[in-house]
């Protein structure tokens, strides 16, 4: 009993983790970024095994970044900015096709970065939704506007099927464990600008170095 209380998911805590991502000079801490994703994956796992193919991929990418952070060159992976500089300076990124560095930090983080755009779009829809809005529709619209453009047909099909298994809006809100729908809306209103800022800083950094299409 004590365990289940301790482990109860709170979306507020997860989104707070994203607020820790930014340093004073607006660099993005990799540690907090992956912690934020870990929390989101926990939330997704609580929705059922139909999402496990998605969470496996996310966990795999989180682990790749954690291994860099804990590895001998970990000091270079403290922020996304230092990671990009280190990997580019040392030719550790496959720029045109996957070859010597198929799992660089830069390409791995890019996949999560694209997913962060999906999250931003989905949460914004959720924030402005009404009682009869369908989470499956909000989720697939957000997906089609973001991640889908980078996914093969088979992945899009599987994702589209999984979205139909999403619980309704009220159950979703309950699992988020934030409080009343009004409190959820307020919390999303506070969290979204932070998520957008992390997204925009990363997007600009990747654009500046021409890294947005890494294979
Ligand atoms: C209101 C509560 C907040 C919502 C909580 C959302 C929880 C979401 C948690 C995790 C999201 C999944 C992140 C997925 C990362 C996908 C990265 C990716 O694009 N990987 C593909 C490309 O990788 P490489 O092959 O190039 O290495 C890979 O092919 C993908 C495979 C799996 C399918 C990914 C489908 C993504 C759908 C995202 C929507 C998740 C919906 C969850 C609904 C709660």
PDB file of C-alpha atoms and ligand atoms in Angstrom:
ATOM      1  CA  UNK A   1       0.000   0.000   0.000  1.00  0.00           C
ATOM      2  CA  UNK A   2       2.754   2.406   1.072  1.00  0.00           C
ATOM      3  CA  UNK A   3       4.550   1.592  -2.160  1.00  0.00           C
ATOM      4  CA  UNK A   4       1.603   2.316  -4.409  1.00  0.00           C
ATOM      5  CA  UNK A   5       1.087   5.662  -2.663  1.00  0.00           C
ATOM      6  CA  UNK A   6       4.766   6.552  -3.007  1.00  0.00           C
ATOM      7  CA  UNK A   7       4.852   5.628  -6.673  1.00  0.00           C
ATOM      8  CA  UNK A   8       1.613   7.346  -7.645  1.00  0.00           C
ATOM      9  CA  UNK A   9       2.240   9.232 -10.835  1.00  0.00           C
ATOM     10  CA  UNK A  10       1.962  13.009 -10.815  1.00  0.00           C
ATOM     11  CA  UNK A  11       2.201  14.812 -14.114  1.00  0.00           C
ATOM     12  CA  UNK A  12       2.987  18.020 -12.233  1.00  0.00           C
ATOM     13  CA  UNK A  13       6.226  16.479 -10.905  1.00  0.00           C
ATOM     14  CA  UNK A  14       7.187  15.282 -14.378  1.00  0.00           C
ATOM     15  CA  UNK A  15       6.590  18.638 -15.976  1.00  0.00           C
ATOM     16  CA  UNK A  16       8.504  20.295 -13.118  1.00  0.00           C
ATOM     17  CA  UNK A  17      11.484  18.198 -14.192  1.00  0.00           C
ATOM     18  CA  UNK A  18      11.355  19.893 -17.590  1.00  0.00           C
ATOM     19  CA  UNK A  19      11.441  23.260 -15.829  1.00  0.00           C
ATOM     20  CA  UNK A  20      14.821  22.256 -14.351  1.00  0.00           C
ATOM     21  CA  UNK A  21      16.205  21.701 -17.858  1.00  0.00           C
ATOM     22  CA  UNK A  22      17.276  25.283 -18.459  1.00  0.00           C
ATOM     23  CA  UNK A  23      20.465  26.739 -17.049  1.00  0.00           C
ATOM     24  CA  UNK A  24      20.788  30.443 -16.290  1.00  0.00           C
ATOM     25  CA  UNK A  25      22.282  31.080 -19.702  1.00  0.00           C
ATOM     26  CA  UNK A  26      19.567  29.003 -21.381  1.00  0.00           C
ATOM     27  CA  UNK A  27      21.528  25.833 -21.996  1.00  0.00           C
ATOM     28  CA  UNK A  28      19.544  22.576 -21.745  1.00  0.00           C
ATOM     29  CA  UNK A  29      20.668  20.027 -19.148  1.00  0.00           C
ATOM     30  CA  UNK A  30      20.643  16.509 -20.623  1.00  0.00           C
ATOM     31  CA  UNK A  31      20.166  14.942 -17.182  1.00  0.00           C
ATOM     32  CA  UNK A  32      16.875  16.730 -16.479  1.00  0.00           C
ATOM     33  CA  UNK A  33      15.749  16.293 -20.089  1.00  0.00           C
ATOM     34  CA  UNK A  34      16.027  12.508 -19.874  1.00  0.00           C
ATOM     35  CA  UNK A  35      14.511  12.497 -16.376  1.00  0.00           C
ATOM     36  CA  UNK A  36      11.487  14.309 -17.820  1.00  0.00           C
ATOM     37  CA  UNK A  37      11.175  11.638 -20.503  1.00  0.00           C
ATOM     38  CA  UNK A  38      11.529   8.852 -17.938  1.00  0.00           C
ATOM     39  CA  UNK A  39       8.539  10.279 -16.067  1.00  0.00           C
ATOM     40  CA  UNK A  40       6.471  10.521 -19.242  1.00  0.00           C
ATOM     41  CA  UNK A  41       7.311   6.923 -20.115  1.00  0.00           C
ATOM     42  CA  UNK A  42       6.105   5.879 -16.634  1.00  0.00           C
ATOM     43  CA  UNK A  43       2.849   7.657 -17.361  1.00  0.00           C
ATOM     44  CA  UNK A  44       2.517   5.968 -20.735  1.00  0.00           C
ATOM     45  CA  UNK A  45       3.247   2.530 -19.226  1.00  0.00           C
ATOM     46  CA  UNK A  46       0.396   3.042 -16.781  1.00  0.00           C
ATOM     47  CA  UNK A  47      -1.983   3.345 -19.752  1.00  0.00           C
ATOM     48  CA  UNK A  48      -1.489  -0.265 -20.870  1.00  0.00           C
ATOM     49  CA  UNK A  49       0.755  -2.672 -22.761  1.00  0.00           C
ATOM     50  CA  UNK A  50      -0.503  -1.510 -26.168  1.00  0.00           C
ATOM     51  CA  UNK A  51       1.967   1.368 -25.799  1.00  0.00           C
ATOM     52  CA  UNK A  52       4.952  -0.803 -24.917  1.00  0.00           C
ATOM     53  CA  UNK A  53       6.480  -0.665 -28.419  1.00  0.00           C
ATOM     54  CA  UNK A  54       6.567   3.111 -28.047  1.00  0.00           C
ATOM     55  CA  UNK A  55       7.961   3.122 -24.532  1.00  0.00           C
ATOM     56  CA  UNK A  56      10.640   0.547 -25.480  1.00  0.00           C
ATOM     57  CA  UNK A  57      11.950   2.889 -28.154  1.00  0.00           C
ATOM     58  CA  UNK A  58      11.853   5.891 -25.826  1.00  0.00           C
ATOM     59  CA  UNK A  59      13.611   3.929 -23.046  1.00  0.00           C
ATOM     60  CA  UNK A  60      16.254   2.757 -25.501  1.00  0.00           C
ATOM     61  CA  UNK A  61      17.002   6.353 -26.458  1.00  0.00           C
ATOM     62  CA  UNK A  62      17.001   7.517 -22.843  1.00  0.00           C
ATOM     63  CA  UNK A  63      19.497   4.756 -21.992  1.00  0.00           C
ATOM     64  CA  UNK A  64      21.818   5.745 -24.843  1.00  0.00           C
ATOM     65  CA  UNK A  65      21.959   9.311 -23.502  1.00  0.00           C
ATOM     66  CA  UNK A  66      22.359   8.171 -19.886  1.00  0.00           C
ATOM     67  CA  UNK A  67      25.278   5.971 -20.938  1.00  0.00           C
ATOM     68  CA  UNK A  68      26.968   8.974 -22.529  1.00  0.00           C
ATOM     69  CA  UNK A  69      26.304  11.038 -19.399  1.00  0.00           C
ATOM     70  CA  UNK A  70      27.796   8.359 -17.162  1.00  0.00           C
ATOM     71  CA  UNK A  71      30.629   7.480 -19.513  1.00  0.00           C
ATOM     72  CA  UNK A  72      34.231   8.675 -19.538  1.00  0.00           C
ATOM     73  CA  UNK A  73      33.298  11.705 -21.665  1.00  0.00           C
ATOM     74  CA  UNK A  74      30.259  12.506 -19.519  1.00  0.00           C
ATOM     75  CA  UNK A  75      31.443  16.063 -18.817  1.00  0.00           C
ATOM     76  CA  UNK A  76      30.825  16.865 -22.496  1.00  0.00           C
ATOM     77  CA  UNK A  77      27.227  15.644 -22.236  1.00  0.00           C
ATOM     78  CA  UNK A  78      26.096  17.916 -19.400  1.00  0.00           C
ATOM     79  CA  UNK A  79      24.131  20.186 -21.735  1.00  0.00           C
ATOM     80  CA  UNK A  80      22.765  19.692 -25.234  1.00  0.00           C
ATOM     81  CA  UNK A  81      24.964  22.613 -26.336  1.00  0.00           C
ATOM     82  CA  UNK A  82      28.160  20.998 -25.009  1.00  0.00           C
ATOM     83  CA  UNK A  83      27.149  17.626 -26.474  1.00  0.00           C
ATOM     84  CA  UNK A  84      26.631  19.091 -29.950  1.00  0.00           C
ATOM     85  CA  UNK A  85      29.951  20.919 -29.818  1.00  0.00           C
ATOM     86  CA  UNK A  86      31.874  17.885 -28.549  1.00  0.00           C
ATOM     87  CA  UNK A  87      30.388  15.404 -31.008  1.00  0.00           C
ATOM     88  CA  UNK A  88      30.770  17.728 -34.007  1.00  0.00           C
ATOM     89  CA  UNK A  89      34.327  18.810 -33.092  1.00  0.00           C
ATOM     90  CA  UNK A  90      35.325  15.158 -32.770  1.00  0.00           C
ATOM     91  CA  UNK A  91      33.421  13.890 -35.832  1.00  0.00           C
ATOM     92  CA  UNK A  92      31.240  11.619 -33.721  1.00  0.00           C
ATOM     93  CA  UNK A  93      28.038  12.256 -35.688  1.00  0.00           C
ATOM     94  CA  UNK A  94      26.923  10.483 -38.875  1.00  0.00           C
ATOM     95  CA  UNK A  95      25.670  13.433 -40.886  1.00  0.00           C
ATOM     96  CA  UNK A  96      24.322  11.890 -44.088  1.00  0.00           C
ATOM     97  CA  UNK A  97      23.881   8.162 -43.467  1.00  0.00           C
ATOM     98  CA  UNK A  98      24.193   5.867 -40.479  1.00  0.00           C
ATOM     99  CA  UNK A  99      27.717   4.551 -40.533  1.00  0.00           C
ATOM    100  CA  UNK A 100      30.464   4.773 -37.895  1.00  0.00           C
ATOM    101  CA  UNK A 101      28.335   6.485 -35.234  1.00  0.00           C
ATOM    102  CA  UNK A 102      24.826   5.084 -35.629  1.00  0.00           C
ATOM    103  CA  UNK A 103      23.817   6.043 -32.103  1.00  0.00           C
ATOM    104  CA  UNK A 104      25.415   9.424 -31.519  1.00  0.00           C
ATOM    105  CA  UNK A 105      24.050  11.639 -28.759  1.00  0.00           C
ATOM    106  CA  UNK A 106      22.982  14.198 -31.370  1.00  0.00           C
ATOM    107  CA  UNK A 107      20.820  11.835 -33.469  1.00  0.00           C
ATOM    108  CA  UNK A 108      19.410  10.115 -30.393  1.00  0.00           C
ATOM    109  CA  UNK A 109      18.389  13.371 -28.753  1.00  0.00           C
ATOM    110  CA  UNK A 110      16.916  14.581 -32.055  1.00  0.00           C
ATOM    111  CA  UNK A 111      14.373  11.709 -31.903  1.00  0.00           C
ATOM    112  CA  UNK A 112      13.279  12.767 -28.405  1.00  0.00           C
ATOM    113  CA  UNK A 113      13.291  16.402 -29.474  1.00  0.00           C
ATOM    114  CA  UNK A 114      10.813  15.626 -32.272  1.00  0.00           C
ATOM    115  CA  UNK A 115       8.686  13.755 -29.742  1.00  0.00           C
ATOM    116  CA  UNK A 116       8.779  16.827 -27.480  1.00  0.00           C
ATOM    117  CA  UNK A 117       7.051  18.767 -30.254  1.00  0.00           C
ATOM    118  CA  UNK A 118       4.352  16.079 -30.313  1.00  0.00           C
ATOM    119  CA  UNK A 119       4.007  16.461 -26.529  1.00  0.00           C
ATOM    120  CA  UNK A 120       3.717  20.241 -26.798  1.00  0.00           C
ATOM    121  CA  UNK A 121       0.998  19.992 -29.462  1.00  0.00           C
ATOM    122  CA  UNK A 122      -0.878  17.274 -27.594  1.00  0.00           C
ATOM    123  CA  UNK A 123      -0.806  19.068 -24.237  1.00  0.00           C
ATOM    124  CA  UNK A 124      -1.965  22.306 -25.852  1.00  0.00           C
ATOM    125  CA  UNK A 125      -4.934  20.454 -27.345  1.00  0.00           C
ATOM    126  CA  UNK A 126      -5.654  18.860 -24.003  1.00  0.00           C
ATOM    127  CA  UNK A 127      -5.468  22.250 -22.269  1.00  0.00           C
ATOM    128  CA  UNK A 128      -8.014  23.806 -24.615  1.00  0.00           C
ATOM    129  CA  UNK A 129     -10.223  20.716 -24.945  1.00  0.00           C
ATOM    130  CA  UNK A 130     -13.814  20.395 -23.851  1.00  0.00           C
ATOM    131  CA  UNK A 131     -15.476  17.569 -21.917  1.00  0.00           C
ATOM    132  CA  UNK A 132     -16.469  15.712 -25.067  1.00  0.00           C
ATOM    133  CA  UNK A 133     -13.086  16.024 -26.826  1.00  0.00           C
ATOM    134  CA  UNK A 134     -11.469  12.712 -27.700  1.00  0.00           C
ATOM    135  CA  UNK A 135      -7.899  12.070 -26.523  1.00  0.00           C
ATOM    136  CA  UNK A 136      -7.312   9.702 -29.481  1.00  0.00           C
ATOM    137  CA  UNK A 137      -8.161  12.489 -31.924  1.00  0.00           C
ATOM    138  CA  UNK A 138      -6.042  15.086 -30.092  1.00  0.00           C
ATOM    139  CA  UNK A 139      -3.149  12.633 -29.934  1.00  0.00           C
ATOM    140  CA  UNK A 140      -3.277  11.652 -33.603  1.00  0.00           C
ATOM    141  CA  UNK A 141      -3.636  15.270 -34.766  1.00  0.00           C
ATOM    142  CA  UNK A 142      -0.568  16.224 -32.720  1.00  0.00           C
ATOM    143  CA  UNK A 143       1.274  13.169 -34.062  1.00  0.00           C
ATOM    144  CA  UNK A 144       0.410  13.932 -37.699  1.00  0.00           C
ATOM    145  CA  UNK A 145       1.684  17.500 -37.288  1.00  0.00           C
ATOM    146  CA  UNK A 146       4.996  16.409 -35.817  1.00  0.00           C
ATOM    147  CA  UNK A 147       6.515  12.942 -35.424  1.00  0.00           C
ATOM    148  CA  UNK A 148       4.570  11.265 -38.218  1.00  0.00           C
ATOM    149  CA  UNK A 149       6.543  13.224 -40.806  1.00  0.00           C
ATOM    150  CA  UNK A 150       9.671  11.361 -39.656  1.00  0.00           C
ATOM    151  CA  UNK A 151       8.170   7.880 -39.349  1.00  0.00           C
ATOM    152  CA  UNK A 152       7.855   5.055 -41.851  1.00  0.00           C
ATOM    153  CA  UNK A 153       4.379   3.901 -42.909  1.00  0.00           C
ATOM    154  CA  UNK A 154       4.463   0.825 -40.672  1.00  0.00           C
ATOM    155  CA  UNK A 155       5.268   2.896 -37.563  1.00  0.00           C
ATOM    156  CA  UNK A 156       2.540   5.415 -38.412  1.00  0.00           C
ATOM    157  CA  UNK A 157       0.062   2.569 -38.756  1.00  0.00           C
ATOM    158  CA  UNK A 158       1.056   1.004 -35.428  1.00  0.00           C
ATOM    159  CA  UNK A 159       0.974   4.389 -33.661  1.00  0.00           C
ATOM    160  CA  UNK A 160      -2.437   5.194 -35.134  1.00  0.00           C
ATOM    161  CA  UNK A 161      -3.803   1.879 -33.870  1.00  0.00           C
ATOM    162  CA  UNK A 162      -2.372   2.434 -30.388  1.00  0.00           C
ATOM    163  CA  UNK A 163      -3.970   5.885 -30.141  1.00  0.00           C
ATOM    164  CA  UNK A 164      -7.418   4.310 -30.296  1.00  0.00           C
ATOM    165  CA  UNK A 165      -6.610   2.525 -27.029  1.00  0.00           C
ATOM    166  CA  UNK A 166      -6.115   5.804 -25.179  1.00  0.00           C
ATOM    167  CA  UNK A 167      -8.534   6.293 -22.281  1.00  0.00           C
ATOM    168  CA  UNK A 168     -11.095   9.085 -22.411  1.00  0.00           C
ATOM    169  CA  UNK A 169     -10.321  12.640 -21.326  1.00  0.00           C
ATOM    170  CA  UNK A 170     -11.591  12.280 -17.740  1.00  0.00           C
ATOM    171  CA  UNK A 171      -9.668   9.028 -17.093  1.00  0.00           C
ATOM    172  CA  UNK A 172      -6.628  10.680 -18.594  1.00  0.00           C
ATOM    173  CA  UNK A 173      -6.995  13.585 -16.190  1.00  0.00           C
ATOM    174  CA  UNK A 174      -7.409  11.175 -13.265  1.00  0.00           C
ATOM    175  CA  UNK A 175      -4.199   9.316 -14.136  1.00  0.00           C
ATOM    176  CA  UNK A 176      -2.388  12.636 -14.401  1.00  0.00           C
ATOM    177  CA  UNK A 177      -3.156  13.036 -10.680  1.00  0.00           C
ATOM    178  CA  UNK A 178      -3.166  16.818 -10.716  1.00  0.00           C
ATOM    179  CA  UNK A 179      -6.641  17.560  -9.357  1.00  0.00           C
ATOM    180  CA  UNK A 180      -9.804  18.966 -10.868  1.00  0.00           C
ATOM    181  CA  UNK A 181     -10.021  19.611 -14.647  1.00  0.00           C
ATOM    182  CA  UNK A 182      -9.571  23.327 -13.848  1.00  0.00           C
ATOM    183  CA  UNK A 183      -6.369  22.542 -11.968  1.00  0.00           C
ATOM    184  CA  UNK A 184      -5.149  20.400 -14.874  1.00  0.00           C
ATOM    185  CA  UNK A 185      -5.796  23.258 -17.286  1.00  0.00           C
ATOM    186  CA  UNK A 186      -3.952  25.711 -15.019  1.00  0.00           C
ATOM    187  CA  UNK A 187      -1.015  23.361 -14.571  1.00  0.00           C
ATOM    188  CA  UNK A 188      -0.752  22.806 -18.336  1.00  0.00           C
ATOM    189  CA  UNK A 189      -0.904  26.568 -18.863  1.00  0.00           C
ATOM    190  CA  UNK A 190       2.139  26.953 -16.599  1.00  0.00           C
ATOM    191  CA  UNK A 191       4.086  23.985 -17.962  1.00  0.00           C
ATOM    192  CA  UNK A 192       3.618  24.523 -21.683  1.00  0.00           C
ATOM    193  CA  UNK A 193       5.697  27.717 -22.038  1.00  0.00           C
ATOM    194  CA  UNK A 194       8.615  25.906 -20.364  1.00  0.00           C
ATOM    195  CA  UNK A 195       8.324  22.917 -22.674  1.00  0.00           C
ATOM    196  CA  UNK A 196       8.109  25.276 -25.665  1.00  0.00           C
ATOM    197  CA  UNK A 197      11.198  27.131 -24.534  1.00  0.00           C
ATOM    198  CA  UNK A 198      13.229  23.928 -24.193  1.00  0.00           C
ATOM    199  CA  UNK A 199      11.928  22.816 -27.592  1.00  0.00           C
ATOM    200  CA  UNK A 200      12.739  26.133 -29.313  1.00  0.00           C
ATOM    201  CA  UNK A 201      16.243  26.390 -27.873  1.00  0.00           C
ATOM    202  CA  UNK A 202      17.043  22.861 -29.047  1.00  0.00           C
ATOM    203  CA  UNK A 203      15.420  23.427 -32.433  1.00  0.00           C
ATOM    204  CA  UNK A 204      17.474  26.605 -33.011  1.00  0.00           C
ATOM    205  CA  UNK A 205      20.686  24.916 -31.924  1.00  0.00           C
ATOM    206  CA  UNK A 206      20.114  21.970 -34.277  1.00  0.00           C
ATOM    207  CA  UNK A 207      19.085  24.286 -37.128  1.00  0.00           C
ATOM    208  CA  UNK A 208      22.180  26.430 -36.611  1.00  0.00           C
ATOM    209  CA  UNK A 209      24.372  23.326 -37.047  1.00  0.00           C
ATOM    210  CA  UNK A 210      22.254  21.814 -39.806  1.00  0.00           C
ATOM    211  CA  UNK A 211      21.423  18.766 -37.664  1.00  0.00           C
ATOM    212  CA  UNK A 212      17.652  18.592 -38.036  1.00  0.00           C
ATOM    213  CA  UNK A 213      17.670  15.727 -40.531  1.00  0.00           C
ATOM    214  CA  UNK A 214      20.287  13.459 -38.948  1.00  0.00           C
ATOM    215  CA  UNK A 215      19.841   9.881 -40.227  1.00  0.00           C
TER     216      UNK A 215
HETATM  217  C1  LIG B   1      -1.147  14.376 -20.533  1.00  0.00           C
HETATM  218  C2  LIG B   1      -0.064  13.538 -20.201  1.00  0.00           C
HETATM  219  C3  LIG B   1       1.105  13.663 -20.998  1.00  0.00           C
HETATM  220  C4  LIG B   1       1.173  12.696 -22.028  1.00  0.00           C
HETATM  221  C5  LIG B   1       2.164  11.707 -21.670  1.00  0.00           C
HETATM  222  C6  LIG B   1       2.765  11.199 -22.845  1.00  0.00           C
HETATM  223  C7  LIG B   1       3.691  10.135 -22.524  1.00  0.00           C
HETATM  224  C8  LIG B   1       4.529   9.923 -23.691  1.00  0.00           C
HETATM  225  C9  LIG B   1       5.721   9.178 -23.346  1.00  0.00           C
HETATM  226  C10 LIG B   1       6.555   8.870 -24.258  1.00  0.00           C
HETATM  227  C11 LIG B   1       6.353   9.325 -25.655  1.00  0.00           C
HETATM  228  C12 LIG B   1       7.014   8.507 -26.596  1.00  0.00           C
HETATM  229  C13 LIG B   1       8.203   9.111 -27.192  1.00  0.00           C
HETATM  230  C14 LIG B   1       8.465   8.390 -28.435  1.00  0.00           C
HETATM  231  C15 LIG B   1       9.816   8.665 -28.941  1.00  0.00           C
HETATM  232  C16 LIG B   1       9.842   8.257 -30.365  1.00  0.00           C
HETATM  233  C17 LIG B   1      11.179   8.488 -30.946  1.00  0.00           C
HETATM  234  C18 LIG B   1      11.105   8.075 -32.410  1.00  0.00           C
HETATM  235  O1  LIG B   1      10.611   8.821 -33.210  1.00  0.00           O
HETATM  236  N1  LIG B   1      11.588   6.873 -32.719  1.00  0.00           N
HETATM  237  C19 LIG B   1      11.466   6.329 -34.052  1.00  0.00           C
HETATM  238  C20 LIG B   1      12.696   6.639 -34.852  1.00  0.00           C
HETATM  239  O2  LIG B   1      13.824   6.137 -34.184  1.00  0.00           O
HETATM  240  P1  LIG B   1      15.053   5.545 -35.024  1.00  0.00           P
HETATM  241  O3  LIG B   1      14.562   4.323 -35.731  1.00  0.00           O
HETATM  242  O4  LIG B   1      15.456   6.608 -35.977  1.00  0.00           O
HETATM  243  O5  LIG B   1      16.090   5.226 -33.987  1.00  0.00           O
HETATM  244  C21 LIG B   1      11.184   4.857 -33.962  1.00  0.00           C
HETATM  245  O6  LIG B   1      11.111   4.286 -35.243  1.00  0.00           O
HETATM  246  C22 LIG B   1       9.898   4.745 -33.218  1.00  0.00           C
HETATM  247  C23 LIG B   1       9.368   3.661 -32.822  1.00  0.00           C
HETATM  248  C24 LIG B   1       8.185   3.637 -31.909  1.00  0.00           C
HETATM  249  C25 LIG B   1       6.957   4.355 -32.348  1.00  0.00           C
HETATM  250  C26 LIG B   1       6.889   5.777 -31.908  1.00  0.00           C
HETATM  251  C27 LIG B   1       5.488   6.329 -32.025  1.00  0.00           C
HETATM  252  C28 LIG B   1       5.446   7.623 -31.286  1.00  0.00           C
HETATM  253  C29 LIG B   1       4.081   8.038 -30.916  1.00  0.00           C
HETATM  254  C30 LIG B   1       4.172   9.162 -29.924  1.00  0.00           C
HETATM  255  C31 LIG B   1       2.933   9.357 -29.216  1.00  0.00           C
HETATM  256  C32 LIG B   1       2.865   8.611 -27.920  1.00  0.00           C
HETATM  257  C33 LIG B   1       1.465   8.521 -27.450  1.00  0.00           C
HETATM  258  C34 LIG B   1       1.358   8.188 -26.040  1.00  0.00           C
HETATM  259  C35 LIG B   1       0.058   8.604 -25.508  1.00  0.00           C
HETATM  260  C36 LIG B   1       0.028   8.822 -24.071  1.00  0.00           C
END
